[in-house]
Coordinates of N, CA and C in Angstrom, one line a residue:
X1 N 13.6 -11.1 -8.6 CA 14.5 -10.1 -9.1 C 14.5 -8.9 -8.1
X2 N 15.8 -8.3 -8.0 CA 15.8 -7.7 -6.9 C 16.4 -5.9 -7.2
X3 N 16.5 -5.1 -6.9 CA 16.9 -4.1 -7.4 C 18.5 -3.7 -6.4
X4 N 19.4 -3.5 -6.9 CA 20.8 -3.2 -5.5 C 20.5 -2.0 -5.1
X5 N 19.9 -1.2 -5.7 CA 19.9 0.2 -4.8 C 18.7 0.5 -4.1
X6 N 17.8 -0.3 -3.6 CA 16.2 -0.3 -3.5 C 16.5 -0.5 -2.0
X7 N 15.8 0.2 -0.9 CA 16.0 0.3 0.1 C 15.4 -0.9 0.7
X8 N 13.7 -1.3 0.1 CA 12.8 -2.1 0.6 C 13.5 -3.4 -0.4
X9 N 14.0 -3.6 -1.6 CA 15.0 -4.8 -2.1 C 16.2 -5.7 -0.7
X10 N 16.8 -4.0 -0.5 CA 17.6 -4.5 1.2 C 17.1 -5.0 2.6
X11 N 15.2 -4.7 2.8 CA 14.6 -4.9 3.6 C 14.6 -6.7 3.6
X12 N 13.9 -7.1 1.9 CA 13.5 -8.0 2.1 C 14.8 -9.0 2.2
X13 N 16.2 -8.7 1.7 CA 17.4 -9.5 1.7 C 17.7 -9.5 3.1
X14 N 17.6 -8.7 4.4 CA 17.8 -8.3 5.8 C 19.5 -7.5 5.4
X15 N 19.7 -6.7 4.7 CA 20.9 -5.7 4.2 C 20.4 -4.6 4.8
X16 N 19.6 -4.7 5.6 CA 19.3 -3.2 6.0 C 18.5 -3.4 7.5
X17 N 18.2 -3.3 8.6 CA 17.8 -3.4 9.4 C 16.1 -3.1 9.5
X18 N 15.0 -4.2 10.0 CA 13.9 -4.0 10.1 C 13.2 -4.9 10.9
X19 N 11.9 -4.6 11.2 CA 11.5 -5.2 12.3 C 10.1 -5.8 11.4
X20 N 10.4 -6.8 11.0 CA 9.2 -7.8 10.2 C 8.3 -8.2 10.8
X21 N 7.0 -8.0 10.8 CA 6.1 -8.3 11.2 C 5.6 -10.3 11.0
X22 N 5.2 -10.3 9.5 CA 5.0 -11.6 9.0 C 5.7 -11.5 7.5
X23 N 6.4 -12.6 7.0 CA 6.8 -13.3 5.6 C 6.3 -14.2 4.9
X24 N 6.4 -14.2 4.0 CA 6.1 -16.0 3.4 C 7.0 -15.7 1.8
X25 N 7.0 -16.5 1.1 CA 7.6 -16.7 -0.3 C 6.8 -15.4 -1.1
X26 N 6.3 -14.5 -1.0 CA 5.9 -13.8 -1.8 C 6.0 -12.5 -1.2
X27 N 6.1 -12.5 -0.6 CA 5.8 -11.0 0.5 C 6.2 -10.7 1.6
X28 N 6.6 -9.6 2.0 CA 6.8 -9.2 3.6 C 6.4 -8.1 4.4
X29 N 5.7 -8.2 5.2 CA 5.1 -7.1 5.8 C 6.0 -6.8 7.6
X30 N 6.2 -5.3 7.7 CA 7.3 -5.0 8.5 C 6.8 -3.4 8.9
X31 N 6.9 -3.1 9.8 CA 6.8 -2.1 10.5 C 7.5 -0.5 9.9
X32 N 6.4 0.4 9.7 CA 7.6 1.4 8.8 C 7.8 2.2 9.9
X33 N 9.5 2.5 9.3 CA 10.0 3.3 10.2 C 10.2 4.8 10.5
X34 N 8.9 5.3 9.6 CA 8.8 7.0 10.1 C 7.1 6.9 9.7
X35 N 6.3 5.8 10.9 CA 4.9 5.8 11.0 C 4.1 7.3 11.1
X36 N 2.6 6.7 10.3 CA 1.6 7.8 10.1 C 0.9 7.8 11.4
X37 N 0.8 6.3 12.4 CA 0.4 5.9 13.5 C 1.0 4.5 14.2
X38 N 0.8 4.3 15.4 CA 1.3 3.6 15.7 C 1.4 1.9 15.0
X39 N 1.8 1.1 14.9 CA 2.0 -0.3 14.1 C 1.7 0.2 12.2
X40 N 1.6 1.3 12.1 CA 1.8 1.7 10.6 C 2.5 0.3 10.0
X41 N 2.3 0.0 9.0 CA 2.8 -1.7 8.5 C 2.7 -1.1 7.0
X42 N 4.0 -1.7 6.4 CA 4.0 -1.5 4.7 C 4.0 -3.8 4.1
X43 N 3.3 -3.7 3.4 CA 3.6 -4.9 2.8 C 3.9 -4.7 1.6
X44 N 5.1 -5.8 1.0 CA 6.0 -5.6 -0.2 C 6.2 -6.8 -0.6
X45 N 6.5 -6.8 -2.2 CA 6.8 -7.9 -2.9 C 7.8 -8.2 -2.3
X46 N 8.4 -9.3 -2.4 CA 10.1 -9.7 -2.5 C 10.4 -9.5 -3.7
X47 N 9.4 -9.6 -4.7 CA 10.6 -9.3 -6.0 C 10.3 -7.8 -6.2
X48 N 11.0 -7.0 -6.9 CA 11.4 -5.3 -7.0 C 10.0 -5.2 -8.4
X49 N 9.2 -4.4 -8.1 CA 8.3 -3.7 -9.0 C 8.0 -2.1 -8.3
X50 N 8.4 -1.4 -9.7 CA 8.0 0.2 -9.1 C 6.7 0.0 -8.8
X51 N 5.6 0.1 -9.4 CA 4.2 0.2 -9.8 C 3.4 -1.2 -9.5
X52 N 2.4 -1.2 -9.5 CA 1.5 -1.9 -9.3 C 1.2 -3.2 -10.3
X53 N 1.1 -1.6 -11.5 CA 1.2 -2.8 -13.1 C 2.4 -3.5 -13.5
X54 N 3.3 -3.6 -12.8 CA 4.7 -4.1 -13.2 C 4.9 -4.9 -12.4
X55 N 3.5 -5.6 -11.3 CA 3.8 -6.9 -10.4 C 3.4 -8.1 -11.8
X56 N 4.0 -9.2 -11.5 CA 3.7 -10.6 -12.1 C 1.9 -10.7 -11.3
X57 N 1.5 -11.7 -11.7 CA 0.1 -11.9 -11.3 C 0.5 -12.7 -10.0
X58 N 1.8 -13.5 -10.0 CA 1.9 -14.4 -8.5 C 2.2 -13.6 -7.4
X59 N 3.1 -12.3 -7.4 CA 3.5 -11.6 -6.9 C 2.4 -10.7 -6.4
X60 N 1.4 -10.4 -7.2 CA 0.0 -9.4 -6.7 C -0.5 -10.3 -5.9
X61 N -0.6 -11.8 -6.4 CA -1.1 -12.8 -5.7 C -1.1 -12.3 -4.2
X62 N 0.2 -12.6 -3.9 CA 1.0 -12.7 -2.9 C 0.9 -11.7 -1.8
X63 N 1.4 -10.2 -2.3 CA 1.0 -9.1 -1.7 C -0.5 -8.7 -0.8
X64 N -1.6 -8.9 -1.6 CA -2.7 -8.9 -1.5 C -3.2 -9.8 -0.1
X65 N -2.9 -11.5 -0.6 CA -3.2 -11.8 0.4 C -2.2 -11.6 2.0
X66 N -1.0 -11.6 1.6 CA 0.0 -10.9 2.9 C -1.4 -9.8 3.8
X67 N -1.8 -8.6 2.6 CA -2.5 -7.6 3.5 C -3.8 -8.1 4.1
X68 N -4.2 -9.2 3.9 CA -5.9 -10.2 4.3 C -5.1 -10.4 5.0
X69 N -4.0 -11.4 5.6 CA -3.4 -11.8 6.7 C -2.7 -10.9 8.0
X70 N -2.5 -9.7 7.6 CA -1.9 -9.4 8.3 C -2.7 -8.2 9.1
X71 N -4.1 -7.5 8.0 CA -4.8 -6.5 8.8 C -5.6 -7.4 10.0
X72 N -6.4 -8.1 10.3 CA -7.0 -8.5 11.1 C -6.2 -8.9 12.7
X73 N -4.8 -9.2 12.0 CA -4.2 -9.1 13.3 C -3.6 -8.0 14.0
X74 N -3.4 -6.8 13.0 CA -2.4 -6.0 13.1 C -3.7 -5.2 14.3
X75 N -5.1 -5.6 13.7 CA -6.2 -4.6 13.9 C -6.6 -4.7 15.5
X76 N -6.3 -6.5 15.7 CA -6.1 -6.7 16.9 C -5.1 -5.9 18.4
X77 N -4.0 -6.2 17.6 CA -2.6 -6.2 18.7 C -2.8 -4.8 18.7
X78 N -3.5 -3.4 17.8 CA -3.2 -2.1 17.8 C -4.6 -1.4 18.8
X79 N -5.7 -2.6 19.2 CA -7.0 -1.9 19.2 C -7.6 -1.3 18.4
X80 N -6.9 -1.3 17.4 CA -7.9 -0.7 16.3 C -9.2 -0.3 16.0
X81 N -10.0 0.4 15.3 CA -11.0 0.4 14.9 C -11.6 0.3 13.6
X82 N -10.8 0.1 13.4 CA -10.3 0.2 11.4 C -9.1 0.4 11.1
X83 N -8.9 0.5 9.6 CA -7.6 0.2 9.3 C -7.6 1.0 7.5
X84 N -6.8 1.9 7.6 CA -6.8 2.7 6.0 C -5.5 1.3 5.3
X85 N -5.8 1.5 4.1 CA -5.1 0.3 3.5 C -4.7 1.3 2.1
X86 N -3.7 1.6 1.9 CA -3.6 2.6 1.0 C -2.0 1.9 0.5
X87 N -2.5 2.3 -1.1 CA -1.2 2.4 -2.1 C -1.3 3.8 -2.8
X88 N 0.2 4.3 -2.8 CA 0.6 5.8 -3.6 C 1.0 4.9 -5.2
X89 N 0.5 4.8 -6.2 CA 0.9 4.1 -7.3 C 1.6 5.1 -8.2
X90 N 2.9 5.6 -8.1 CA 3.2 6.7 -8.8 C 3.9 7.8 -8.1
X91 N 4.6 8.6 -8.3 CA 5.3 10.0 -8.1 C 4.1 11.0 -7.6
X92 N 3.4 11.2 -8.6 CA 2.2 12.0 -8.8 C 0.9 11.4 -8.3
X93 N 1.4 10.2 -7.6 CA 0.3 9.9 -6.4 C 0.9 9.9 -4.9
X94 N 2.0 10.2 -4.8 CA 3.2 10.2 -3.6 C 4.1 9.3 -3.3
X95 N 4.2 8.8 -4.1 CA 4.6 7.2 -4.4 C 6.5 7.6 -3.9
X96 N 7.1 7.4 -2.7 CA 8.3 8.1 -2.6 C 9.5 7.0 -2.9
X97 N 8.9 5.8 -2.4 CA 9.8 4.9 -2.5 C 9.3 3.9 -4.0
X98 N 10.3 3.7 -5.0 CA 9.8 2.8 -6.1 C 9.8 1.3 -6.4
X99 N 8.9 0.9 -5.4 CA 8.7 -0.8 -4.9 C 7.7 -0.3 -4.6
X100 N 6.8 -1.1 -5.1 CA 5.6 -1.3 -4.4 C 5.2 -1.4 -2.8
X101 N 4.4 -0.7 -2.6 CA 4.2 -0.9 -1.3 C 3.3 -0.7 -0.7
X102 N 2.4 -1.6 -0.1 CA 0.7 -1.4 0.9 C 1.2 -0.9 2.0
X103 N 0.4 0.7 2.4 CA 0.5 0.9 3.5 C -0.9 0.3 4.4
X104 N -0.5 -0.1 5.3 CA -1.7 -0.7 6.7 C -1.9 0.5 7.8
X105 N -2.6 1.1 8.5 CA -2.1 2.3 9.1 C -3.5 2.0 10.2
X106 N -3.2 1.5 11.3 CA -4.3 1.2 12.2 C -5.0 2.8 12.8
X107 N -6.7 2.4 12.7 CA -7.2 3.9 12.8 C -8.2 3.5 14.0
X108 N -8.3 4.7 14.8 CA -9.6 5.3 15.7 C -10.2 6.0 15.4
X109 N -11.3 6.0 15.9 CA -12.4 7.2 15.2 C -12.0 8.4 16.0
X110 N -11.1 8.6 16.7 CA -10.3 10.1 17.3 C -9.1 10.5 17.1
X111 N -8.7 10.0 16.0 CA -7.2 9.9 15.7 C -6.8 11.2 14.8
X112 N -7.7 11.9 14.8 CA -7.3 13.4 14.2 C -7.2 13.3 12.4
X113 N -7.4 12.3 11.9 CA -7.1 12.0 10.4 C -8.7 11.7 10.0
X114 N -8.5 12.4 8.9 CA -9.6 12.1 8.2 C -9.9 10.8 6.8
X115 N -10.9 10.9 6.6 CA -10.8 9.8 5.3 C -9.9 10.1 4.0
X116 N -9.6 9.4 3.6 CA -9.3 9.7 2.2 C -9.3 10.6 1.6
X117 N -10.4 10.3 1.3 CA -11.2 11.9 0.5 C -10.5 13.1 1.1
X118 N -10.4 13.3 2.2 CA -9.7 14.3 2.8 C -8.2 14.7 2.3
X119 N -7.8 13.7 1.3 CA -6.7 13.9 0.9 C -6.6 14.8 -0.1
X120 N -7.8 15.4 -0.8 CA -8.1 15.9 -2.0 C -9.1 17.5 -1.5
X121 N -8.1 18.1 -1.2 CA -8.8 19.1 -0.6 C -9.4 20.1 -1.6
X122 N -9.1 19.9 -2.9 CA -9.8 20.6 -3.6 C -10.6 20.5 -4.4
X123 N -11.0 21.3 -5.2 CA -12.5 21.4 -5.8 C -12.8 20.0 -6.7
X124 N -13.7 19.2 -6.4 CA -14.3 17.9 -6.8 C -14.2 18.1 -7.8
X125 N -14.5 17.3 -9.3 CA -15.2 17.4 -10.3 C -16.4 16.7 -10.2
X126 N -17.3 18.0 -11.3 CA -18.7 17.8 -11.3 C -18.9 16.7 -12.4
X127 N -19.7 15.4 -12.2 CA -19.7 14.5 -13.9 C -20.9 14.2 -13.8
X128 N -21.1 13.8 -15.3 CA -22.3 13.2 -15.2 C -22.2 11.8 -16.0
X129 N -23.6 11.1 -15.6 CA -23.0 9.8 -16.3 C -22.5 9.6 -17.7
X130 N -23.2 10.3 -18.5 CA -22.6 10.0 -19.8 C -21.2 10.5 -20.0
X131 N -20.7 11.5 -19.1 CA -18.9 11.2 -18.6 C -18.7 10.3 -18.1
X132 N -19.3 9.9 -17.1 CA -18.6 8.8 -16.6 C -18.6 7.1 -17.6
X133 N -19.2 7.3 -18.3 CA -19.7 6.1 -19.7 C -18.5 6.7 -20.5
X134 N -18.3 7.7 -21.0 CA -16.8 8.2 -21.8 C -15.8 7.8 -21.5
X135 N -15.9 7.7 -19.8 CA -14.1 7.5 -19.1 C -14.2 5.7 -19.0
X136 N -15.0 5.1 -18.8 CA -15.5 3.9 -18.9 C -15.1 3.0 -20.2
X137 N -15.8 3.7 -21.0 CA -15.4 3.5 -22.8 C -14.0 3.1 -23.3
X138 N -13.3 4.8 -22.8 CA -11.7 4.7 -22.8 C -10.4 3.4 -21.9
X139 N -11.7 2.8 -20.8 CA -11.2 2.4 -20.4 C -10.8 1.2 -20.8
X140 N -11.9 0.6 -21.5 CA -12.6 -0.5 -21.7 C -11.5 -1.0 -23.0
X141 N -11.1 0.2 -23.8 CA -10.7 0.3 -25.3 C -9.6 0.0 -25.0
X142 N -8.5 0.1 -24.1 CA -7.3 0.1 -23.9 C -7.0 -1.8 -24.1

């Protein structure tokens, strides 16, 4: 299923111009075009899901393994020293485009970026376990 107005729907049909890394029947991984660093790489379903929870199980399948196949090479050809593997699942996680999408973003230990965590520059919350057993609970219940 595909979406007509989905920019990454036109990626994976070739209605839009892109430089594909690797394919297979479930997924495609391709080079994004306003990188965080150099070989920045997004992997995407072929079929259109905003969200994460809105992939089929074959389609997560699919995605997932695309990103096993494609970091260890990408990690190669970039020198890399690591590799941030991040999904925005949501608006309110920076989610800009609504297709799922694995960012790959090849890293040096001098690349001026920090971890993750660094994304969250403000005040932590303090928990304790029997919070964290509450949020657990809630989870669990759903």
């Amino acid at each position: 299923m595909r979406d007509p107005n989905c920019i990454f729907c036109k990626i994976v049909e070739d209605k839009v111009p892109s430089v594909k890394v690797y394919e297979d029947e479930h997924a495609v991984a391709f080079l994004d075009i306003a990188p965080l660093a150099n070989g920045h790489t997004l992997v995407i379903p072929r079929n259109h899901a905003h969200k994460i929870e809105d992939l089929s199980e074959t389609d997560n399948r699919g995605v997932w393994e695309l990103v096993r196949i494609v970091v260890p090479r990408l990690t190669e050809a970039m020198a890399a020293e690591g590799m941030t593997v991040a999904v925005n699942n949501g608006e309110a996680a920076g989610q800009e485009v609504h297709h799922v999408h694995v960012h790959l973003i090849p890293r040096r230990r001098d690349d001026g970026y920090g971890p993750i965590h660094s994304l969250f520059k403000g005040r932590r919350p303090e928990v304790t376990i029997p919070e964290l057993e509450a949020i657990v609970h809630r989870i669990r219940a759903i």
